[in-house]
PDB file of C-alpha atoms in Angstrom:
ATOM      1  CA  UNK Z   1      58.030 108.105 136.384  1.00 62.00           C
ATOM      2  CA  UNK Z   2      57.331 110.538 133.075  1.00 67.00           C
ATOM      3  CA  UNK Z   3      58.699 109.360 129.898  1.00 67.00           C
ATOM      4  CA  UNK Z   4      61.107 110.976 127.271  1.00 69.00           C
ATOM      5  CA  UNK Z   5      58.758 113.775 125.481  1.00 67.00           C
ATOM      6  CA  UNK Z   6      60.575 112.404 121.723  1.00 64.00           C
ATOM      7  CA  UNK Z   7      60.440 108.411 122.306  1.00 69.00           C
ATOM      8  CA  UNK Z   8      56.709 107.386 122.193  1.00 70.00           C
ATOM      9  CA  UNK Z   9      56.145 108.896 118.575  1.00 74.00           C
ATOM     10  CA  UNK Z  10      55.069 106.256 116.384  1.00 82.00           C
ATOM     11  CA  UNK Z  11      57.556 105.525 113.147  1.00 84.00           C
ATOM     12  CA  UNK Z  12      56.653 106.673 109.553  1.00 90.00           C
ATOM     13  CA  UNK Z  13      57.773 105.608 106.515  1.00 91.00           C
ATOM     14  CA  UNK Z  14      60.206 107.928 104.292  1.00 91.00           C
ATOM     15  CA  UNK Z  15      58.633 108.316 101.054  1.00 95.00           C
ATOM     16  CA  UNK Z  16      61.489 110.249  99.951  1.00 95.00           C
ATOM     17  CA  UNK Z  17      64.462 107.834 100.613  1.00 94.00           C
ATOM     18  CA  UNK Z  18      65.704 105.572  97.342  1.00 96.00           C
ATOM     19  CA  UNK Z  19      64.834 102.107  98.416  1.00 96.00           C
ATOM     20  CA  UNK Z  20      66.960 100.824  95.361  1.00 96.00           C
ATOM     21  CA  UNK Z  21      70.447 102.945  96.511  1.00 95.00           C
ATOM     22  CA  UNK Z  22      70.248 101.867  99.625  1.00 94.00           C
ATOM     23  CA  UNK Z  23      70.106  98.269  98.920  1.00 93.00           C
ATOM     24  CA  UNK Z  24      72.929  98.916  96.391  1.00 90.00           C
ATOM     25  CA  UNK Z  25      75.218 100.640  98.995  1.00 89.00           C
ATOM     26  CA  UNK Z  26      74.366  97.802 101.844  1.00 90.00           C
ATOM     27  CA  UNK Z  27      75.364  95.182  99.393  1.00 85.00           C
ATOM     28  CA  UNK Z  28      78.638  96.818  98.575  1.00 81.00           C
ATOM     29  CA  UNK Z  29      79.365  97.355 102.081  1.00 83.00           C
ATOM     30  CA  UNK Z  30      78.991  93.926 103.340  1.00 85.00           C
ATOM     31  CA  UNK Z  31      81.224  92.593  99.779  1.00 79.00           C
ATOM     32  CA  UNK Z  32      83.908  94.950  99.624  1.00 79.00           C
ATOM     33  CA  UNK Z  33      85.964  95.841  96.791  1.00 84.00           C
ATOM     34  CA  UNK Z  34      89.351  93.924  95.983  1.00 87.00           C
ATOM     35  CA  UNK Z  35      91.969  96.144  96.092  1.00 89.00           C
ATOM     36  CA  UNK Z  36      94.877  93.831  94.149  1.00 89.00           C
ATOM     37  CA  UNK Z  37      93.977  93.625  90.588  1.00 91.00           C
ATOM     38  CA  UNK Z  38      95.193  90.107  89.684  1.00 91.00           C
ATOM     39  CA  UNK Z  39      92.898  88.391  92.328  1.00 91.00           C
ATOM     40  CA  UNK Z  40      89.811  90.933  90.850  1.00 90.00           C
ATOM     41  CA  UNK Z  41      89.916  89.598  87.973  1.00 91.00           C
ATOM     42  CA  UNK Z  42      90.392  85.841  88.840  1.00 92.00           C
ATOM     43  CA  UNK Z  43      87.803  86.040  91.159  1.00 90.00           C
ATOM     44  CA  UNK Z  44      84.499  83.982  90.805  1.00 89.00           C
ATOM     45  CA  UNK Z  45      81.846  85.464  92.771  1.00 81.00           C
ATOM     46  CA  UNK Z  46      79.826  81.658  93.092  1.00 85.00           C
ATOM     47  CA  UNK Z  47      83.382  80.242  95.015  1.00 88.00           C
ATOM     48  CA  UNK Z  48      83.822  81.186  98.258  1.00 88.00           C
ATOM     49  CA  UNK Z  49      87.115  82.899  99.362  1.00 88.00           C
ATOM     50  CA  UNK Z  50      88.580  79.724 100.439  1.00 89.00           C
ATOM     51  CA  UNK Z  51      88.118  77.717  97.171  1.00 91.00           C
ATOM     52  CA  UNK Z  52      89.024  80.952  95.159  1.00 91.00           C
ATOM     53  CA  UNK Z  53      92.234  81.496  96.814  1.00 90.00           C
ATOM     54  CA  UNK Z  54      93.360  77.649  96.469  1.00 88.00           C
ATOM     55  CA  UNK Z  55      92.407  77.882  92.831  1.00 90.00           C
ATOM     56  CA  UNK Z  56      94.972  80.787  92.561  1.00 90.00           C
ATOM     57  CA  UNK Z  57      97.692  78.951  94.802  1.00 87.00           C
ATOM     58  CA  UNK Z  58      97.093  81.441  97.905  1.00 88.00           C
ATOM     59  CA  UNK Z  59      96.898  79.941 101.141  1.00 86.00           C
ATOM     60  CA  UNK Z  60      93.724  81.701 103.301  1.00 86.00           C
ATOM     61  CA  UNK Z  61      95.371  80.896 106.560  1.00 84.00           C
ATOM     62  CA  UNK Z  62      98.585  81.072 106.618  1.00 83.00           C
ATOM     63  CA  UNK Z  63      98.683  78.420 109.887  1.00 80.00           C
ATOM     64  CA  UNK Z  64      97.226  75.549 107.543  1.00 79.00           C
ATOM     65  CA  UNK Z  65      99.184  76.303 104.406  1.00 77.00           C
ATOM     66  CA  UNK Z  66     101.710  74.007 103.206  1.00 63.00           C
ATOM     67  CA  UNK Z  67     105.131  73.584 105.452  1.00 65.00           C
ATOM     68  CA  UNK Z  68     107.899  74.977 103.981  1.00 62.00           C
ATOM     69  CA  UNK Z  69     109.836  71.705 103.387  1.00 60.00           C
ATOM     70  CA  UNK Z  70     107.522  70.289 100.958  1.00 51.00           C
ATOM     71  CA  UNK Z  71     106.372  73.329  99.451  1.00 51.00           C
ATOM     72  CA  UNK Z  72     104.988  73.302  96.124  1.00 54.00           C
ATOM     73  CA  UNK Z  73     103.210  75.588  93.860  1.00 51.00           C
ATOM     74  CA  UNK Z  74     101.189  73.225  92.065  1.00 53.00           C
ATOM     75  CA  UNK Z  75      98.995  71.073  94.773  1.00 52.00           C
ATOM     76  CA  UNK Z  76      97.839  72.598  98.196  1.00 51.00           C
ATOM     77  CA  UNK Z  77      96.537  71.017 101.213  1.00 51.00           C
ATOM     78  CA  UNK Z  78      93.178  72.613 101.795  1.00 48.00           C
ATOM     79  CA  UNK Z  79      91.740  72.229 105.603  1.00 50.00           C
ATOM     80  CA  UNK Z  80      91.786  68.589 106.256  1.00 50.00           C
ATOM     81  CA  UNK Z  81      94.465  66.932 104.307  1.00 51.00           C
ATOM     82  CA  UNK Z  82      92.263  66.839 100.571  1.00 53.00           C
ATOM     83  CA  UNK Z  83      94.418  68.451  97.500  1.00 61.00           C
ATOM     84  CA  UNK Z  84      93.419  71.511  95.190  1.00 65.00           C
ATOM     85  CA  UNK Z  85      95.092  71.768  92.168  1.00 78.00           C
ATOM     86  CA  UNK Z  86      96.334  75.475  91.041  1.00 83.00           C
ATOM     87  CA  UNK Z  87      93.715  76.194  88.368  1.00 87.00           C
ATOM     88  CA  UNK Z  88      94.701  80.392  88.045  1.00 89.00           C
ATOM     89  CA  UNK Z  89      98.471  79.437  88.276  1.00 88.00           C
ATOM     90  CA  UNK Z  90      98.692  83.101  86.205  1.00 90.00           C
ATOM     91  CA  UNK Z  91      97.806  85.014  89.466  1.00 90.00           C
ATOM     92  CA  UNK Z  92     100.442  83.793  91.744  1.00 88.00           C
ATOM     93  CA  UNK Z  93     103.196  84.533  88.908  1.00 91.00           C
ATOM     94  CA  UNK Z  94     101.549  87.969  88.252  1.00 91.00           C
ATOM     95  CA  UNK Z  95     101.634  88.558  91.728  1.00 90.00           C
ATOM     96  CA  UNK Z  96     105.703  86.994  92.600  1.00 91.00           C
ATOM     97  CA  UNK Z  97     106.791  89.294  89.137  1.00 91.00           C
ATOM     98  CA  UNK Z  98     104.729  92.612  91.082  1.00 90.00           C
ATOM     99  CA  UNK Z  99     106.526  91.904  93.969  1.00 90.00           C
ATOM    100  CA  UNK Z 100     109.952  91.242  92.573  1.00 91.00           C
ATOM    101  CA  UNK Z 101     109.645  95.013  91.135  1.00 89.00           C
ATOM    102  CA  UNK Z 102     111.906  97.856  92.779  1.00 88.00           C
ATOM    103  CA  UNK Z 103     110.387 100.024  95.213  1.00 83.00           C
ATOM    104  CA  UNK Z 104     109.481 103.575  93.421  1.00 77.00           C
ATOM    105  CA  UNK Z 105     110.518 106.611  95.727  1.00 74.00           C
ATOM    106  CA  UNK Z 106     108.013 108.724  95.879  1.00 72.00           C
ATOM    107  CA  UNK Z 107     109.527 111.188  98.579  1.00 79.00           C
ATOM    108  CA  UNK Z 108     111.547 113.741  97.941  1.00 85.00           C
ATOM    109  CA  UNK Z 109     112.336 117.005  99.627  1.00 90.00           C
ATOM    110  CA  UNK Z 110     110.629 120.335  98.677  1.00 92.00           C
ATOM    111  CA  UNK Z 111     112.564 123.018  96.990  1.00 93.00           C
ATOM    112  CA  UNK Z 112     111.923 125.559  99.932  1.00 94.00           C
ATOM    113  CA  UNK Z 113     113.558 123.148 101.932  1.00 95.00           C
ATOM    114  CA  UNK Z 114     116.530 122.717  99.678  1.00 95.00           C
ATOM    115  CA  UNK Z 115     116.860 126.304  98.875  1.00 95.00           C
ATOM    116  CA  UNK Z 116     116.941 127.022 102.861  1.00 96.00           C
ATOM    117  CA  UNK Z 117     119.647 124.563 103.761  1.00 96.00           C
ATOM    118  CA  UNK Z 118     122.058 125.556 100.845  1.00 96.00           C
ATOM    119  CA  UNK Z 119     121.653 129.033 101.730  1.00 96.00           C
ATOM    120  CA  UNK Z 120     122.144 128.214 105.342  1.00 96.00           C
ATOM    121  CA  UNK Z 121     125.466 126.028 104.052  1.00 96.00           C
ATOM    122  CA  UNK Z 122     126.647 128.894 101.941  1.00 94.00           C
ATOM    123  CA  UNK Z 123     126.843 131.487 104.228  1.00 94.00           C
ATOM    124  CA  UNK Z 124     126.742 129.859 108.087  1.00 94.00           C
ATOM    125  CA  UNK Z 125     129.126 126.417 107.134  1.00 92.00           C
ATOM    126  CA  UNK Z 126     128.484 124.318 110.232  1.00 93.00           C
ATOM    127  CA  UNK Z 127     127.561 126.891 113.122  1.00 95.00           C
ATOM    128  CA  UNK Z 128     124.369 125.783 113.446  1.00 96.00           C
ATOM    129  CA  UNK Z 129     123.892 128.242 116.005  1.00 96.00           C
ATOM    130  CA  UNK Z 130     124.464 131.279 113.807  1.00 96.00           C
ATOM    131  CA  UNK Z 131     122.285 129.834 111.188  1.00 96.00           C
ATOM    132  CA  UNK Z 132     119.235 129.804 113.775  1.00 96.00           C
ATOM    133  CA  UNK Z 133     120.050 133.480 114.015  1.00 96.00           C
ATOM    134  CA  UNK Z 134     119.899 134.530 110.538  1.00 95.00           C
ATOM    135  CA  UNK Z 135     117.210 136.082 109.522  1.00 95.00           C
ATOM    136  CA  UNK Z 136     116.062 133.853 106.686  1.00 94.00           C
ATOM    137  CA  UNK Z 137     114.995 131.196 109.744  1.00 94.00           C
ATOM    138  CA  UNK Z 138     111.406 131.993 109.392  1.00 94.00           C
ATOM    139  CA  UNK Z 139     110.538 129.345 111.356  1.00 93.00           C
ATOM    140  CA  UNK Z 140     112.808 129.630 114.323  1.00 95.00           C
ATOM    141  CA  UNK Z 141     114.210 126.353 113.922  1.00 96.00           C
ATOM    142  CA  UNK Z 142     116.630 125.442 116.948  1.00 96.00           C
ATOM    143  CA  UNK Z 143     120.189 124.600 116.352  1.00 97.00           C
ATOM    144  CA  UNK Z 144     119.521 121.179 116.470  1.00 97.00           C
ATOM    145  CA  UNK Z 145     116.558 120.945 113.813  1.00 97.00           C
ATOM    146  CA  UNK Z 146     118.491 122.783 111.131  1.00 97.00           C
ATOM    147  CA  UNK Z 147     121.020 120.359 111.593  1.00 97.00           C
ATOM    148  CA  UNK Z 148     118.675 117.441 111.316  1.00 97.00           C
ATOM    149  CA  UNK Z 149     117.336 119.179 108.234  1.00 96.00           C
ATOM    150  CA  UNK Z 150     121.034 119.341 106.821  1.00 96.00           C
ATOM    151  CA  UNK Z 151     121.342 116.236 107.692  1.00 96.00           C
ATOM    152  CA  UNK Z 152     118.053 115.039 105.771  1.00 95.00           C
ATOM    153  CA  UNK Z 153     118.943 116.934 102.771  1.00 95.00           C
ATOM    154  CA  UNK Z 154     122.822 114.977 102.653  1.00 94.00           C
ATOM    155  CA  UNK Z 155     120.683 111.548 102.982  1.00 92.00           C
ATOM    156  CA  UNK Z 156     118.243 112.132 100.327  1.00 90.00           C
ATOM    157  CA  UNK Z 157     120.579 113.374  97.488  1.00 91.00           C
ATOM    158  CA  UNK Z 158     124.107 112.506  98.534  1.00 93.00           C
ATOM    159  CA  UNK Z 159     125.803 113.141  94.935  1.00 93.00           C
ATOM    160  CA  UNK Z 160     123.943 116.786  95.148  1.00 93.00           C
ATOM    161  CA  UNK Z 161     125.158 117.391  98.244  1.00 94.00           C
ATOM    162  CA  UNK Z 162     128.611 116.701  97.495  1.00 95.00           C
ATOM    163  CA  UNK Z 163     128.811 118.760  94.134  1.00 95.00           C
ATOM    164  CA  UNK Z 164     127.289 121.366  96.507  1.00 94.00           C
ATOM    165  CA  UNK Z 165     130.262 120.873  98.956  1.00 93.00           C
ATOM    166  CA  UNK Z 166     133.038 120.542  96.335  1.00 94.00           C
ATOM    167  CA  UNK Z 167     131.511 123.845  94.753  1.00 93.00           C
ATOM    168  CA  UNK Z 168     131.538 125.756  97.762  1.00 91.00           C
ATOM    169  CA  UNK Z 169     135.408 124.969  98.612  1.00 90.00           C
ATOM    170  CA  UNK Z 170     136.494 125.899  95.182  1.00 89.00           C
ATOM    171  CA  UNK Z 171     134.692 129.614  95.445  1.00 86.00           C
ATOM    172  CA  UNK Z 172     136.629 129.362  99.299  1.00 82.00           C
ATOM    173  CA  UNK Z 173     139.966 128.483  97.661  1.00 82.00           C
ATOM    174  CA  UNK Z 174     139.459 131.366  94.902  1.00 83.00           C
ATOM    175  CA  UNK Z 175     138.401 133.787  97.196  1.00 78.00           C
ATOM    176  CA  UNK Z 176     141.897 133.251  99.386  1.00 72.00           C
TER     177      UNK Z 176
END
Protein backbone atom coordinates (compact mmCIF):
# COMPACT_ATOMS: atom_id res chain seq x y z
CA UNK A 1 0.00 0.00 0.00
CA UNK A 2 1.53 3.70 -1.16
CA UNK A 3 2.19 6.08 1.52
CA UNK A 4 0.99 9.75 2.19
CA UNK A 5 3.09 11.90 -0.55
CA UNK A 6 3.70 14.80 2.70
CA UNK A 7 4.57 12.27 5.73
CA UNK A 8 8.03 10.72 4.93
CA UNK A 9 9.82 14.24 4.70
CA UNK A 10 12.45 14.35 7.15
CA UNK A 11 12.08 17.35 9.99
CA UNK A 12 14.25 20.57 9.89
CA UNK A 13 15.02 22.82 12.33
CA UNK A 14 13.43 26.52 12.28
CA UNK A 15 16.19 28.87 12.38
CA UNK A 16 13.81 31.59 12.46
CA UNK A 17 11.61 30.73 15.55
CA UNK A 18 12.71 32.61 19.11
CA UNK A 19 13.82 29.72 21.19
CA UNK A 20 13.82 32.18 24.27
CA UNK A 21 9.79 33.37 23.69
CA UNK A 22 8.76 30.25 23.40
CA UNK A 23 10.14 28.96 26.54
CA UNK A 24 8.80 32.18 28.16
CA UNK A 25 5.19 31.63 26.86
CA UNK A 26 5.29 27.64 27.82
CA UNK A 27 6.29 28.60 31.28
CA UNK A 28 3.50 31.07 31.69
CA UNK A 29 1.09 28.72 30.35
CA UNK A 30 1.69 25.86 32.57
CA UNK A 31 1.85 28.73 35.91
CA UNK A 32 -0.95 30.86 35.23
CA UNK A 33 -1.57 34.22 36.40
CA UNK A 34 -3.54 34.92 39.78
CA UNK A 35 -6.37 36.74 39.09
CA UNK A 36 -7.30 38.01 42.98
CA UNK A 37 -4.80 40.52 43.98
CA UNK A 38 -4.48 39.84 47.74
CA UNK A 39 -3.36 36.14 47.20
CA UNK A 40 -0.72 37.70 44.23
CA UNK A 41 0.90 39.38 46.38
CA UNK A 42 1.06 36.92 49.39
CA UNK A 43 2.09 34.37 47.25
CA UNK A 44 5.57 32.62 47.59
CA UNK A 45 6.49 30.99 44.49
CA UNK A 46 9.02 28.20 46.61
CA UNK A 47 5.48 26.99 48.70
CA UNK A 48 3.33 24.98 46.99
CA UNK A 49 -0.41 25.94 46.68
CA UNK A 50 -1.33 23.90 49.57
CA UNK A 51 1.13 25.40 52.16
CA UNK A 52 0.48 28.93 50.60
CA UNK A 53 -3.14 28.83 51.02
CA UNK A 54 -2.93 27.50 54.81
CA UNK A 55 -0.47 30.28 55.45
CA UNK A 56 -3.25 32.73 54.31
CA UNK A 57 -6.13 30.81 56.26
CA UNK A 58 -7.74 29.38 52.86
CA UNK A 59 -8.72 25.94 52.89
CA UNK A 60 -7.53 24.13 49.26
CA UNK A 61 -10.25 21.59 49.53
CA UNK A 62 -13.03 22.59 50.81
CA UNK A 63 -13.97 18.64 51.90
CA UNK A 64 -10.89 18.64 54.42
CA UNK A 65 -11.25 22.15 55.77
CA UNK A 66 -12.21 22.72 59.21
CA UNK A 67 -16.05 21.72 60.32
CA UNK A 68 -18.04 24.44 60.92
CA UNK A 69 -18.54 23.85 64.69
CA UNK A 70 -15.08 24.40 65.66
CA UNK A 71 -14.18 26.81 63.17
CA UNK A 72 -11.43 29.08 63.73
CA UNK A 73 -9.45 31.53 61.83
CA UNK A 74 -6.29 31.18 63.50
CA UNK A 75 -5.17 27.24 63.34
CA UNK A 76 -6.21 24.90 60.38
CA UNK A 77 -6.14 21.27 60.04
CA UNK A 78 -4.00 20.59 57.02
CA UNK A 79 -4.50 16.89 55.37
CA UNK A 80 -3.90 14.53 58.16
CA UNK A 81 -4.81 16.08 61.40
CA UNK A 82 -1.16 18.39 61.79
CA UNK A 83 -1.93 22.34 62.50
CA UNK A 84 -0.79 25.45 60.33
CA UNK A 85 -0.83 28.53 61.92
CA UNK A 86 -2.30 31.69 59.82
CA UNK A 87 0.99 33.43 58.98
CA UNK A 88 -0.78 36.11 56.08
CA UNK A 89 -3.81 36.57 58.48
CA UNK A 90 -3.96 40.16 56.28
CA UNK A 91 -5.26 38.23 53.18
CA UNK A 92 -8.24 36.56 54.57
CA UNK A 93 -9.41 40.05 56.19
CA UNK A 94 -8.60 41.83 52.85
CA UNK A 95 -10.47 39.34 51.19
CA UNK A 96 -13.90 39.06 54.00
CA UNK A 97 -13.77 43.35 53.80
CA UNK A 98 -13.82 42.84 49.47
CA UNK A 99 -16.52 40.68 49.85
CA UNK A 100 -18.57 42.51 52.42
CA UNK A 101 -18.60 45.48 49.68
CA UNK A 102 -22.02 46.27 47.78
CA UNK A 103 -22.46 44.94 44.47
CA UNK A 104 -21.76 47.91 41.76
CA UNK A 105 -24.51 47.89 38.93
CA UNK A 106 -23.02 48.09 36.01
CA UNK A 107 -26.22 47.60 33.72
CA UNK A 108 -28.27 50.02 32.75
CA UNK A 109 -30.58 50.54 29.83
CA UNK A 110 -29.56 52.48 26.66
CA UNK A 111 -31.08 55.78 25.90
CA UNK A 112 -32.59 54.49 22.50
CA UNK A 113 -34.29 52.15 24.52
CA UNK A 114 -35.61 54.64 27.00
CA UNK A 115 -36.44 57.21 24.47
CA UNK A 116 -38.58 54.37 22.53
CA UNK A 117 -40.65 53.21 25.46
CA UNK A 118 -41.55 56.80 26.73
CA UNK A 119 -42.53 57.72 23.38
CA UNK A 120 -44.45 54.53 23.02
CA UNK A 121 -46.06 55.46 26.76
CA UNK A 122 -46.80 58.97 25.67
CA UNK A 123 -48.72 58.49 22.82
CA UNK A 124 -50.04 54.52 22.78
CA UNK A 125 -50.71 54.27 27.01
CA UNK A 126 -51.09 50.51 27.37
CA UNK A 127 -52.35 49.19 23.84
CA UNK A 128 -49.53 47.41 23.20
CA UNK A 129 -50.98 46.44 20.08
CA UNK A 130 -51.20 49.93 18.60
CA UNK A 131 -47.75 50.66 19.72
CA UNK A 132 -46.41 47.64 17.47
CA UNK A 133 -48.16 49.54 14.73
CA UNK A 134 -46.65 52.84 15.01
CA UNK A 135 -44.31 53.64 12.88
CA UNK A 136 -41.42 54.46 15.18
CA UNK A 137 -41.29 50.33 15.83
CA UNK A 138 -38.31 49.94 13.68
CA UNK A 139 -37.82 46.75 14.79
CA UNK A 140 -41.21 45.17 14.54
CA UNK A 141 -41.35 44.26 18.01
CA UNK A 142 -44.59 42.08 18.79
CA UNK A 143 -47.08 43.21 21.29
CA UNK A 144 -45.69 41.18 23.77
CA UNK A 145 -41.88 42.32 23.55
CA UNK A 146 -42.71 46.00 23.84
CA UNK A 147 -44.43 45.16 26.81
CA UNK A 148 -41.57 43.21 28.25
CA UNK A 149 -39.43 46.18 27.29
CA UNK A 150 -41.92 48.51 29.31
CA UNK A 151 -41.79 46.33 31.70
CA UNK A 152 -37.80 46.29 31.88
CA UNK A 153 -37.61 49.94 31.76
CA UNK A 154 -40.32 50.22 35.16
CA UNK A 155 -37.79 47.57 36.91
CA UNK A 156 -34.62 49.28 36.25
CA UNK A 157 -35.57 52.91 37.27
CA UNK A 158 -38.81 52.68 39.20
CA UNK A 159 -38.69 56.43 40.69
CA UNK A 160 -38.17 57.54 36.78
CA UNK A 161 -40.82 55.70 35.75
CA UNK A 162 -43.19 57.00 38.13
CA UNK A 163 -42.30 60.82 37.69
CA UNK A 164 -42.82 59.76 34.04
CA UNK A 165 -46.35 58.42 34.93
CA UNK A 166 -47.36 61.21 37.36
CA UNK A 167 -46.18 63.70 34.50
CA UNK A 168 -48.12 62.24 31.90
CA UNK A 169 -51.58 62.31 33.99
CA UNK A 170 -51.11 65.88 34.90
CA UNK A 171 -50.68 67.01 30.94
CA UNK A 172 -54.07 64.34 30.68
CA UNK A 173 -55.87 66.23 33.47
CA UNK A 174 -54.88 69.76 31.83
CA UNK A 175 -55.71 68.81 28.56
CA UNK A 176 -59.55 67.82 29.81
Amino acid sequence: MPKAKGKTRRQKFGYNVNRKRMNRNARRKAAPRIECSHIRHAWDHAKSVRQNLAEMGLAMDPNKAVPLRKRKVHAMEVDGGRKELVRKPYVLNELETEASLPEKKDHSLSRDLIDYVRYMVENHGEDYKAMARDEKNYYQDTPKQIRNKINVYKRFYPAEWQSFVDSLQKSRMEVE
